[in-house]
PDB file of C-alpha atoms in Angstrom:
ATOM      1  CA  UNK A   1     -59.620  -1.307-140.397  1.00  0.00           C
ATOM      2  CA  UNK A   2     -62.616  -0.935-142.232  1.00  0.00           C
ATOM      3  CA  UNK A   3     -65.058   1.856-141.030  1.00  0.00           C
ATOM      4  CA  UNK A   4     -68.843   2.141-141.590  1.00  0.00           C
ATOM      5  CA  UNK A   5     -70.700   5.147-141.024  1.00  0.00           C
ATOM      6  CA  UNK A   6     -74.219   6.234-142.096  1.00  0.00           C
ATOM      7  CA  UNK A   7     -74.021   5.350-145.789  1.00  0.00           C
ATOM      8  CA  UNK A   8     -70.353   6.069-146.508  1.00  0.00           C
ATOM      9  CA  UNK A   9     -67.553   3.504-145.802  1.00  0.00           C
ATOM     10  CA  UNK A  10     -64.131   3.384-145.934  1.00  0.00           C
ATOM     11  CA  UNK A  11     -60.865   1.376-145.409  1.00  0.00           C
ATOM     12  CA  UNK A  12     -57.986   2.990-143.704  1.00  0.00           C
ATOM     13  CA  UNK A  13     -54.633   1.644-143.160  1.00  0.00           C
ATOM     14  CA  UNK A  14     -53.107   2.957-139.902  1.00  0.00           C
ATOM     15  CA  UNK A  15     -49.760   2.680-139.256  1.00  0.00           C
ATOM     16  CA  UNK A  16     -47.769   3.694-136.158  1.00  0.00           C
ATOM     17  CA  UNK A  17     -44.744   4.892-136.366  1.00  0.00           C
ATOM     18  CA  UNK A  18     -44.132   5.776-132.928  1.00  0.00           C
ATOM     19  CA  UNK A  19     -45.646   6.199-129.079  1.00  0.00           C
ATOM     20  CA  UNK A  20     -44.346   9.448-127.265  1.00  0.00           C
ATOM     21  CA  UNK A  21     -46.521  11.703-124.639  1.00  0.00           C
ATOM     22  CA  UNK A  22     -48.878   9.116-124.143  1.00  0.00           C
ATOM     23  CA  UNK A  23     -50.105   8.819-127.851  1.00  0.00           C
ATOM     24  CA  UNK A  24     -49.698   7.725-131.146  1.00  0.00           C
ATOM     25  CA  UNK A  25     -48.206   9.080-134.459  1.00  0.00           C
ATOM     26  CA  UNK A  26     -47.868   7.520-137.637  1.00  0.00           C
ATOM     27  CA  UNK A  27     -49.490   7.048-141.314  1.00  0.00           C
ATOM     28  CA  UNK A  28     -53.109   6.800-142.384  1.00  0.00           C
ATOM     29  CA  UNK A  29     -54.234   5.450-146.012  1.00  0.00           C
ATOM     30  CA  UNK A  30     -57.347   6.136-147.447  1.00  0.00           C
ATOM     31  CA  UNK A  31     -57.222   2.646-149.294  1.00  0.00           C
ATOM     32  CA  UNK A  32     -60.077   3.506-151.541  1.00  0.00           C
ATOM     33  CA  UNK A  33     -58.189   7.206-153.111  1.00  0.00           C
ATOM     34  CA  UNK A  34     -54.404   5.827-152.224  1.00  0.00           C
ATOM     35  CA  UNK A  35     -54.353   8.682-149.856  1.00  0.00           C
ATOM     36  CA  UNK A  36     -51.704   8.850-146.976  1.00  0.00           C
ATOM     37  CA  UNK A  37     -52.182  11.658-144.237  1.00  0.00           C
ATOM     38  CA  UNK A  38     -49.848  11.916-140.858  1.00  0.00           C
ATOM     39  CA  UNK A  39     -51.027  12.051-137.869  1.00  0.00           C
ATOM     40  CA  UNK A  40     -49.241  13.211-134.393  1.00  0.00           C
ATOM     41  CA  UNK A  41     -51.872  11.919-131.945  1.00  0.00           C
ATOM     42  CA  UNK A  42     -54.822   9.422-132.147  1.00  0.00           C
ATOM     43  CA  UNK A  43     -57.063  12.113-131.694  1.00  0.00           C
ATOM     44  CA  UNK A  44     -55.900  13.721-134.552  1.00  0.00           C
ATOM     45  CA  UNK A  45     -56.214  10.371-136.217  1.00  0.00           C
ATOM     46  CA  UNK A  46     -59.517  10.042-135.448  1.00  0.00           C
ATOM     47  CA  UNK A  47     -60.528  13.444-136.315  1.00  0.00           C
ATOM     48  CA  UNK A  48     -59.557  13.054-139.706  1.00  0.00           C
ATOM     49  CA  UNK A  49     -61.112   9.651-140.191  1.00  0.00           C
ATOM     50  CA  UNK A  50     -64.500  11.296-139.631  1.00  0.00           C
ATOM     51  CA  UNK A  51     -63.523  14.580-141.973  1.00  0.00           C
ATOM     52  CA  UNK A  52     -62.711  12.352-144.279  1.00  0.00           C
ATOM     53  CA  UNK A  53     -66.487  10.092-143.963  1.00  0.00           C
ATOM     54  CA  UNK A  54     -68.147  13.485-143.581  1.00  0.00           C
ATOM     55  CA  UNK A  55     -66.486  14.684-147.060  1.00  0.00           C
ATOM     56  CA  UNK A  56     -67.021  11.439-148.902  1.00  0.00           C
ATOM     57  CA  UNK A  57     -70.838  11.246-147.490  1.00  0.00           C
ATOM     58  CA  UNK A  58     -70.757  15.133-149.007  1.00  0.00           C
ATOM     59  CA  UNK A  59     -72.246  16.425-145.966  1.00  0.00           C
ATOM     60  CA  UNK A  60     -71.954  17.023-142.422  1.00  0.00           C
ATOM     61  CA  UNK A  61     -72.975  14.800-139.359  1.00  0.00           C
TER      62      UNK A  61
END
């Protein structure tokens, strides 16, 4: 999953590891920094995908 955003981009390998309450949980890597972060919800995922832009852009949205 590759994701673009403003000027900084970056490819993220999610994997789930399991589905309970509705949601998912699993890995993220940060492909370009070999980077792995868990997650226990795919908001949570999501939320730190966009930290993660916002740091690397060195900025906020």
């Amino acid at each position: 999953m590759e994701i673009r955003r403003g000027k900084g981009t970056g490819t993220f390998i999610v994997k789930i590891l399991d589905r309970q309450n509705a949601t998912w949980q699993g890995s993220v890597t940060w492909a370009e920094r070999q980077k792995i972060q868990y997650f226990r919800s795919a908001l949570e995922l999501l939320k730190m995908i966009d930290g993660v832009l916002v740091e690397d852009e060195g900025g906020e949205s």
